Amino acid sequence: MKHVPVLLSETIDLLNLKTGANVIDCTLGDAGHSEVMLEKISPNGKLLGIDADPESVLRAKQYLYRFGEKAEFVRDNFLNLKKIVTEEKFGPVNAILFDLGWSTPQFQERGRGFSFEVDEPLDMRFSGGQSNAELQTAAQIINDYSESELTKIFKQYGEEKFADLIAKEIVVARKKSRIEKTKELTEIILGVYREKLHSDKEVPWIGGIHPATKIFQALRIETNKELEVLKKVLPDAIDLLAPGGRLAVITFHSLEDRIVKHLFMKNISRVKIITRKPVVAGEKELAINQRARSAKLRVVEKI
Ligand SMILES: C[S@@+](CC[C@H](N)C(=O)[O-])C[C@H]1O[C@@H](n2cnc3c(N)ncnc32)[C@H](O)[C@@H]1O
């Protein structure tokens, strides 16, 4: 299933793209944003598209085929943005986009263990392991972190109220055998919730939310070091922009949004804030795209 881009028209409008501009999409995914950016900057503008996931790059190449050499592709972590731009001799840079997190096909089809709804190996690396030897898989984290380290990431990155109990049960379970698959982890989480909520339901939903949601989010953030990477790359992105160039960041949870807001303010001497408050999805988009519910867009312009 193709990824449906979130806040598409808002992002494109706020990036203020002109024909002939050079733009970077740091999170290609299924190229939904890239495609419209390329239409705006055609016929002479260029797009540099980056994604850590080799399959996303392959898919994006197909979706953007008609733009020929106006679109360049790099499979890498956007942590290396500056190095990539130097190596590709790309510039001057007029716009940069980050649309964070996972894409729909990654979540539903890649077998990476992002979803608790299918039984898959607990990998969760966006790169699927391609030249990201330094990143541990989610299974390594689950099996090798101490109980207190697990509690900490579940609390910090998932705001999970039963963080300590779930960490404890993970440690008990992994003594019997390593936890390698999503279903094994999901069962442990469900067990804790059933006991705490005195429920005999197979899935004790909490206000329409699956009890494993927060733990899976926390684990994905830790696996990909998402917050550290974001903190490092945003100042680099501002450095790279030409005067008048714009940076747009779409986040999906409050931890990311806080980092973006803070880093924009920290760089206030060299950027103008374009979005005083984060832009969120309107009713029409919310009705057709669940993922838009938590999306927040912030934009700055380089002075
Ligand atoms: C939400 S999707 C982007 C969707 C895209 N805007 C579209 O319209 O189809 C996020 C993409 O960013 C990639 N990604 C996430 N973190 C990354 C990182 N640190 N470096 C490179 N790519 C990353 C993921 O692999 C995923 O393909």
XYZ file of C-alpha atoms and ligand atoms in Angstrom:
330
model
C 0.000 0.000 0.000
C 1.373 3.433 -0.944
C 2.105 5.897 1.852
C -0.317 8.840 2.010
C 1.726 12.008 2.633
C 0.599 14.050 5.637
C 0.095 17.821 5.649
C 1.052 17.821 1.973
C -0.428 21.104 0.742
C 0.503 22.913 3.990
C 4.120 21.730 3.727
C 4.458 22.644 0.066
C 2.901 26.108 0.592
C 5.100 26.872 3.594
C 8.277 25.738 1.836
C 7.595 28.587 -0.622
C 9.149 26.701 -3.546
C 10.117 28.565 -6.714
C 10.874 27.178 -10.116
C 14.588 26.396 -10.401
C 15.056 25.799 -6.641
C 17.246 23.047 -5.175
C 15.446 21.029 -2.515
C 16.340 18.152 -0.198
C 13.837 15.565 1.014
C 15.610 13.831 3.921
C 12.810 11.258 4.317
C 11.856 10.094 0.824
C 9.503 7.269 1.837
C 7.074 6.798 -1.051
C 8.040 10.211 -2.468
C 4.622 11.828 -1.927
C 6.148 15.130 -0.813
C 9.078 14.827 -3.240
C 6.777 14.471 -6.228
C 4.921 17.715 -5.525
C 8.167 19.512 -4.649
C 9.598 18.466 -8.024
C 6.480 19.708 -9.814
C 6.877 23.105 -8.115
C 10.578 23.524 -8.943
C 10.381 22.181 -12.519
C 11.704 22.445 -15.130
C 15.167 23.395 -13.842
C 15.055 22.735 -10.109
C 16.708 19.685 -8.565
C 15.748 17.382 -5.720
C 18.115 15.365 -3.561
C 16.174 12.528 -1.935
C 17.556 10.622 1.050
C 16.273 7.587 2.920
C 17.951 5.065 5.198
C 15.753 2.291 3.849
C 16.985 0.707 0.585
C 13.463 -0.328 -0.413
C 12.132 3.211 0.067
C 14.844 4.503 -2.257
C 13.930 1.892 -4.882
C 10.233 2.717 -4.647
C 10.876 6.476 -4.745
C 13.011 6.049 -7.879
C 10.035 4.435 -9.589
C 7.557 7.062 -8.416
C 9.850 9.893 -9.574
C 11.019 8.254 -12.802
C 9.438 10.938 -14.994
C 11.682 13.648 -13.517
C 14.831 11.957 -14.864
C 18.102 13.490 -13.703
C 16.280 16.282 -11.826
C 15.969 13.820 -8.943
C 19.053 12.354 -7.231
C 18.878 9.569 -4.671
C 21.058 8.606 -1.727
C 20.507 5.679 0.637
C 21.901 6.850 3.930
C 20.950 8.022 7.387
C 20.087 11.730 7.320
C 22.446 12.051 10.268
C 25.081 12.319 7.499
C 23.265 15.153 5.713
C 26.253 17.504 5.502
C 28.561 14.803 4.160
C 25.940 13.718 1.595
C 25.413 17.284 0.335
C 29.173 17.811 0.006
C 29.711 14.519 -1.796
C 26.807 15.145 -4.175
C 27.995 18.762 -4.718
C 24.345 19.774 -4.213
C 23.425 23.428 -3.795
C 22.682 26.205 -3.126
C 20.005 24.617 -0.931
C 16.639 26.423 -0.992
C 14.483 23.997 0.994
C 14.858 20.977 3.273
C 12.114 18.631 4.476
C 12.008 16.052 7.271
C 8.812 13.968 7.505
C 9.815 11.784 10.441
C 9.039 8.205 11.429
C 7.988 5.269 9.286
C 6.096 4.980 6.003
C 2.984 2.823 5.566
C 4.707 0.076 3.511
C 7.520 -0.123 6.071
C 4.951 -0.565 8.799
C 2.788 -3.046 6.936
C 4.999 -4.966 4.539
C 8.700 -4.975 5.254
C 8.942 -7.581 7.995
C 10.921 -5.227 10.239
C 8.791 -5.626 13.337
C 7.417 -2.063 13.518
C 3.882 -3.357 14.044
C 2.504 -5.479 16.876
C -0.280 -6.660 14.589
C 1.867 -9.095 12.607
C 4.422 -11.613 13.863
C 7.825 -10.503 12.616
C 11.438 -10.420 13.832
C 12.058 -7.494 16.181
C 14.419 -5.480 13.961
C 12.953 -1.923 13.748
C 16.001 -0.364 12.068
C 14.872 1.924 9.233
C 17.858 0.715 7.255
C 16.967 -2.938 7.804
C 20.607 -3.327 8.787
C 22.121 -2.063 5.537
C 25.461 -0.464 6.496
C 24.092 0.518 9.885
C 26.233 -1.947 11.762
C 26.416 0.393 14.755
C 22.660 0.209 15.417
C 21.372 -2.645 17.547
C 18.128 -4.353 16.574
C 15.060 -4.018 18.780
C 15.543 -7.685 19.759
C 19.073 -6.965 20.994
C 17.743 -4.081 23.087
C 14.940 -6.206 24.546
C 17.271 -9.078 25.374
C 20.450 -7.257 26.403
C 19.411 -4.039 28.188
C 19.094 -4.213 31.976
C 15.661 -4.035 33.605
C 16.283 -0.430 34.674
C 17.466 0.603 31.191
C 14.315 -0.893 29.672
C 12.132 0.849 32.261
C 13.848 4.142 31.456
C 13.297 3.996 27.679
C 9.690 2.786 28.074
C 9.026 5.746 30.397
C 10.974 8.381 28.496
C 10.113 7.491 24.912
C 6.740 5.820 25.401
C 5.374 7.556 28.507
C 4.208 4.038 29.411
C 2.525 3.914 32.821
C 3.399 0.242 33.439
C 6.997 0.654 32.235
C 8.599 -0.984 35.279
C 6.213 -3.962 35.333
C 6.618 -4.617 31.617
C 10.417 -4.405 31.919
C 10.276 -6.863 34.834
C 8.164 -9.349 32.871
C 10.507 -9.063 29.866
C 13.451 -9.972 32.093
C 11.558 -12.986 33.506
C 10.533 -14.178 30.017
C 13.961 -13.780 28.402
C 15.562 -16.000 31.074
C 13.570 -18.878 29.559
C 14.340 -18.009 25.937
C 15.368 -14.932 23.954
C 12.508 -12.698 22.786
C 12.932 -12.442 19.022
C 9.465 -11.801 17.567
C 6.856 -9.058 17.835
C 4.129 -11.421 19.046
C 6.237 -12.648 21.989
C 6.789 -9.067 23.129
C 3.155 -8.102 22.528
C 1.963 -11.064 24.639
C 4.134 -9.931 27.572
C 2.704 -6.399 27.363
C -0.874 -7.699 27.069
C -0.295 -9.981 30.088
C 0.688 -7.002 32.252
C -2.299 -4.955 31.064
C -4.763 -7.815 31.615
C -3.525 -8.245 35.166
C -3.462 -4.534 36.024
C -6.883 -3.868 34.473
C -8.382 -7.147 35.797
C -9.440 -7.911 32.249
C -9.895 -11.261 30.536
C -10.128 -9.683 27.096
C -7.523 -10.848 24.600
C -6.670 -7.186 23.921
C -7.734 -4.779 26.673
C -7.909 -1.679 24.422
C -7.449 1.636 26.197
C -9.563 4.341 24.592
C -9.129 2.749 21.163
C -5.363 2.398 21.612
C -3.626 -0.985 21.654
C -1.636 -1.478 24.897
C 1.540 -2.310 22.926
C 1.563 1.020 21.052
C 3.732 2.955 23.496
C 6.307 0.216 24.076
C 6.714 -0.288 20.312
C 7.151 3.477 19.828
C 9.763 3.615 22.599
C 11.652 0.681 21.165
C 11.702 2.143 17.653
C 12.991 5.493 18.973
C 15.759 3.758 20.940
C 16.691 1.405 18.091
C 17.174 4.240 15.604
C 18.481 6.745 18.184
C 15.810 8.996 16.667
C 15.972 11.869 19.143
C 19.783 12.106 19.181
C 19.852 12.041 15.367
C 17.234 14.797 15.165
C 19.132 17.019 17.627
C 22.313 16.628 15.613
C 20.837 17.084 12.118
C 18.622 20.167 12.581
C 21.506 22.639 13.158
C 23.313 21.030 10.192
C 20.238 21.572 8.022
C 20.099 25.255 9.027
C 23.828 25.603 8.198
C 23.201 24.181 4.738
C 20.317 26.486 3.772
C 20.955 29.490 1.547
C 19.568 32.829 2.846
C 15.796 32.822 2.332
C 15.772 29.006 2.217
C 13.224 27.142 4.332
C 13.336 24.106 6.610
C 10.155 22.126 7.332
C 9.874 19.366 9.936
C 6.850 17.108 10.425
C 6.836 15.245 13.755
C 4.528 12.586 15.174
C 4.952 12.777 18.924
C 5.537 15.418 21.556
C 9.158 14.398 22.259
C 10.148 15.150 18.667
C 8.070 18.307 18.460
C 9.686 19.635 21.643
C 13.159 19.102 20.160
C 12.229 20.872 16.930
C 10.667 23.826 18.764
C 13.645 24.118 21.107
C 16.261 23.923 18.343
C 14.446 26.491 16.212
C 14.411 28.898 19.184
C 18.057 28.156 19.931
C 18.949 29.224 16.372
C 16.746 32.334 16.415
C 19.723 34.577 15.534
C 19.917 32.929 12.112
C 16.332 31.848 11.354
C 12.916 33.470 11.177
C 10.075 31.365 12.622
C 7.395 30.956 9.938
C 4.976 28.861 12.035
C 4.403 30.496 15.435
C 2.291 27.485 16.391
C 2.711 24.053 14.808
C 0.458 23.418 11.822
C -1.872 20.441 12.330
C -4.148 18.534 9.970
C -7.614 19.832 9.143
C -10.807 17.809 9.482
C -10.803 16.705 5.853
C -7.341 15.136 6.132
C -8.088 13.629 9.549
C -11.098 11.870 8.073
C -8.993 10.012 5.517
C -5.598 9.607 7.189
C -5.330 8.298 10.749
C -1.612 9.019 10.854
C -2.314 12.748 10.419
C -3.868 12.819 13.910
C -0.551 13.332 15.647
C 1.303 15.215 12.876
C 2.774 18.657 13.621
C 4.564 20.826 11.089
C 7.069 23.559 11.981
C 8.892 25.749 9.470
C 11.742 28.278 9.682
C 13.439 30.496 7.105
C 17.182 31.115 7.051
C 18.020 34.802 7.496
C 7.010 9.194 7.094
S 8.069 8.444 5.943
C 8.207 9.651 4.676
C 7.048 9.637 3.748
C 7.181 10.558 2.557
N 7.221 11.950 2.921
C 6.062 10.322 1.564
O 5.292 11.258 1.306
O 5.922 9.201 1.071
C 9.627 8.567 6.714
C 10.770 7.961 5.930
O 11.972 8.450 6.546
C 12.903 7.408 6.620
N 13.762 7.720 7.771
C 13.422 7.789 9.077
N 14.488 8.115 9.819
C 15.524 8.264 8.959
C 16.893 8.616 9.120
N 17.429 8.869 10.322
N 17.671 8.707 8.009
C 17.143 8.461 6.781
N 15.863 8.100 6.566
C 15.061 8.024 7.647
C 12.103 6.143 6.786
O 12.845 5.044 6.301
C 10.848 6.452 5.955
O 10.974 5.960 4.647
